[in-house]
Coordinates of C-alpha atoms in Angstrom, one line a residue:
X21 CA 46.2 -52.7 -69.6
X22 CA 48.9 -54.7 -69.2
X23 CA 48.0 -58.9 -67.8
X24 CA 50.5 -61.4 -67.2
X25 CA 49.1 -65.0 -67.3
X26 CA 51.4 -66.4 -65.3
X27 CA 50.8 -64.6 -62.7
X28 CA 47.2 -63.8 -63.0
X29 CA 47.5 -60.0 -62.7
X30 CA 45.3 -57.2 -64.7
X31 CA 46.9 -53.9 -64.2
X32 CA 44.5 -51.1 -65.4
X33 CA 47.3 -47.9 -65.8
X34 CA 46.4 -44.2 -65.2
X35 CA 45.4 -42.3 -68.8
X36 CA 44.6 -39.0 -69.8
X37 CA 40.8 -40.2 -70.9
X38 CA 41.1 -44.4 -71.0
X39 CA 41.1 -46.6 -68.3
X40 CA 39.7 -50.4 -68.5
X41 CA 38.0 -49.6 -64.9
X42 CA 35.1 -47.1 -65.2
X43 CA 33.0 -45.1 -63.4
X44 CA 29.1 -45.8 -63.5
X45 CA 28.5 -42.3 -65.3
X46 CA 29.8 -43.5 -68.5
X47 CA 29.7 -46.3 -71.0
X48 CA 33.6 -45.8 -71.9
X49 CA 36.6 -45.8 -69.3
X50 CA 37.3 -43.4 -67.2
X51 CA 40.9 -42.8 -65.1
X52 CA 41.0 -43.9 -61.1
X53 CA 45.0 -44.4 -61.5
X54 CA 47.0 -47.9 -61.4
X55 CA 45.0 -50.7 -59.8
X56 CA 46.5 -53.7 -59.5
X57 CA 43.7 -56.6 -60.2
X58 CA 45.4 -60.0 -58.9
X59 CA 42.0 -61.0 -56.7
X60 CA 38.7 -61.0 -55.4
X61 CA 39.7 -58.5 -52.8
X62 CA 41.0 -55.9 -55.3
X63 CA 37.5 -55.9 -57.2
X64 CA 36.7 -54.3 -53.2
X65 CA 38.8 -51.3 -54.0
X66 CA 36.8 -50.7 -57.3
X67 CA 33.4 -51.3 -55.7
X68 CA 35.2 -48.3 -53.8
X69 CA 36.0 -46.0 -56.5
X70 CA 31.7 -46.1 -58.0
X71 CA 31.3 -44.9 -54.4
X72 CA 30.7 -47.7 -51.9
X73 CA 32.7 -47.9 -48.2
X74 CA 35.1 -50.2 -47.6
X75 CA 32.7 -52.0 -45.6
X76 CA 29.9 -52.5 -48.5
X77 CA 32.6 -53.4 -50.7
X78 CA 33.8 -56.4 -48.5
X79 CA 30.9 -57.5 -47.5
X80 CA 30.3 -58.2 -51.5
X81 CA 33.0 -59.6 -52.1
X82 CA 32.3 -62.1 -48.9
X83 CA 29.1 -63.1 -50.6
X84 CA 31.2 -65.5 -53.0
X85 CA 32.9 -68.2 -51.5
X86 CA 36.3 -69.2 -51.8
X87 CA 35.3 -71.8 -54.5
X88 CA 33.1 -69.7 -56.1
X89 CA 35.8 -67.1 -56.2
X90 CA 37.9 -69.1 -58.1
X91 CA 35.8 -70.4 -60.4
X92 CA 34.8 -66.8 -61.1
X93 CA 38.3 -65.5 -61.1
X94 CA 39.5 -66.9 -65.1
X95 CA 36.6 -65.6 -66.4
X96 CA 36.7 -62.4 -64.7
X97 CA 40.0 -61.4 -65.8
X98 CA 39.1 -62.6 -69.3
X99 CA 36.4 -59.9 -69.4
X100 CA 38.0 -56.6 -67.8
X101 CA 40.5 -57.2 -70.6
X102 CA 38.3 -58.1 -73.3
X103 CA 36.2 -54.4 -72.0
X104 CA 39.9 -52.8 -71.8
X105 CA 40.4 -53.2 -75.3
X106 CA 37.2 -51.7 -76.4
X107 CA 37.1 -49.3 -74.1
X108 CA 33.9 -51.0 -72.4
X109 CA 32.7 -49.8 -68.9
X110 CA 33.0 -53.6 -67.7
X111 CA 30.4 -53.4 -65.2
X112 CA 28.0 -51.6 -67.4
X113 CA 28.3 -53.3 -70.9
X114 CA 25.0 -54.0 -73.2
X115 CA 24.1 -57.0 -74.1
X116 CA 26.2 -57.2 -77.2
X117 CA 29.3 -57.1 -75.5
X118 CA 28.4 -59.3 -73.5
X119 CA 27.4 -62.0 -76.8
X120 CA 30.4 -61.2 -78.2
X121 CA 32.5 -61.8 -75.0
X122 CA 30.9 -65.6 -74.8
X123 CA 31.3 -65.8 -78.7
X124 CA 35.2 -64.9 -77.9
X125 CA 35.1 -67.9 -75.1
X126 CA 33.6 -69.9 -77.8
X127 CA 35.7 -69.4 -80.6
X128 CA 38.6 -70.3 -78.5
X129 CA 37.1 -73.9 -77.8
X130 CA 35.6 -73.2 -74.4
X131 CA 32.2 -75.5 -74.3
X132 CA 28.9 -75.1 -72.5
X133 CA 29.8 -75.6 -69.0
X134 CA 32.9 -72.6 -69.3
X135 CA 30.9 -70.4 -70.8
X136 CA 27.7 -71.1 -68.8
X137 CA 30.3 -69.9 -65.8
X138 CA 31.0 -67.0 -67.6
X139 CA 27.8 -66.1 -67.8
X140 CA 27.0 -66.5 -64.0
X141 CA 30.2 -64.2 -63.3
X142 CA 28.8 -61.4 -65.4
X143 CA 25.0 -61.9 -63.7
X144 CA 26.8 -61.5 -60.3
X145 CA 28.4 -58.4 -61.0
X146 CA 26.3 -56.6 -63.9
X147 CA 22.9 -57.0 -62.1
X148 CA 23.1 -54.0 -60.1
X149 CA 23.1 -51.5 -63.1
X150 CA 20.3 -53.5 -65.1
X151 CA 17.0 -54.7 -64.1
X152 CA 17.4 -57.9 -65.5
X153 CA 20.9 -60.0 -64.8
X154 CA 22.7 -61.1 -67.7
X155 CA 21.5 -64.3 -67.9
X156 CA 18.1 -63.1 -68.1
X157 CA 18.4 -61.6 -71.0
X158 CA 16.6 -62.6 -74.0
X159 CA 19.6 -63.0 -76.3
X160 CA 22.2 -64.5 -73.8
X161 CA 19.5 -67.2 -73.2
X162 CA 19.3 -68.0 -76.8
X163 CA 22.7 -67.8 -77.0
X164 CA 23.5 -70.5 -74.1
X165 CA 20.9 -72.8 -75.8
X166 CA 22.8 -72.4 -79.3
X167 CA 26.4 -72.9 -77.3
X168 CA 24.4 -76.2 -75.9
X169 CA 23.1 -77.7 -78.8
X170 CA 26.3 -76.8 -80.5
X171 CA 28.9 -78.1 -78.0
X172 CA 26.9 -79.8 -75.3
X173 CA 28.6 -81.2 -71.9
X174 CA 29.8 -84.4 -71.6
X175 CA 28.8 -86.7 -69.2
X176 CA 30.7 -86.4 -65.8
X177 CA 31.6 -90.4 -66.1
X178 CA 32.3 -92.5 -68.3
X179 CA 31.1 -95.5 -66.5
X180 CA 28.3 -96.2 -63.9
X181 CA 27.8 -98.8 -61.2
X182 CA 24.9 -100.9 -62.0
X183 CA 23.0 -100.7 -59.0
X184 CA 21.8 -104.3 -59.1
X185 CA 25.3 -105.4 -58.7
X186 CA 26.2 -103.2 -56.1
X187 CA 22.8 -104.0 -54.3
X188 CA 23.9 -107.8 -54.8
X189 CA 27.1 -107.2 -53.6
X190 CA 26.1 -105.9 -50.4
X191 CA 23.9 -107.9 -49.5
X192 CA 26.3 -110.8 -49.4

């Protein structure tokens, strides 16, 4: 798997037996050839190759919006290559690769918020082959309390209005 930050491309190459995409049947990689992963739409074209039409597939990937999407996006290419170099069926990973991806986010100074995101991105995408969504499960919740308690979000402001003033203010 080559990925080029820059310009925010995962390219999963065709292998005899590897492949960072992977086919529902099996926990490690299998090959579907060269896809080029540079956005939303290209996840379409995997949702393709587990066996959905072209219209399922877009139709999921128009259920995030544009905001959404890129939100999503950082964290998603973080984690085909994090399953890449394992050899981790990404859309099928247990809940230890999944505490070990967020302990990865961590470790590089990524704080509650991030890694709550993360999180989310995975649930969207791993609920279909579990019958909980990742952040349902027992351990990841734990987890996100541990990453809160440990690195908690900061306030969105620094300062507040005092509502008295404004109220004064106003009324003048």
């Amino acid at each position: 798997t080559n990925t080029s930050s820059d310009c925010g491309t995962v390219i999963h190459h065709k292998q005899s037996k590897k492949s960072s995409v992977s086919t529902p049947d099996s926990n490690k990689g299998a090959s579907f050839g060269e896809i080029a992963i540079s956005s939303f739409q290209d996840i379409g074209e995997i949702l393709q190759n587990y066996g959905l039409s072209k219209e399922s597939s877009e139709i999921i990937i128009a259920s995030w919006k544009p905001a959404t999407r890129q939100q999503y996006w950082t964290y998603f290419k973080r984690w085909l290559l994090f399953c890449s170099e394992r050899e981790i069926n990404s859309f099928k990973a247990t809940e230890l690769n999944v505490l070990e991806f967020l302990t990865s986010l961590y470790e590089i100074g990524l704080g509650y918020s991030a890694i709550n995101t993360a999180r989310s991105m995975l649930s969207s995408f791993m609920s279909v082959n579990q019958e909980k969504t990742v952040g349902q499960w027992p351990l990841v919740k734990r987890f996100l309390k541990g990453i809160f308690n440990l690195k908690p979000s900061l306030p969105r402001y620094q300062r507040t209005w005092d509502v008295e003033v404004v109220l004064k203010y106003l009324k003048t």
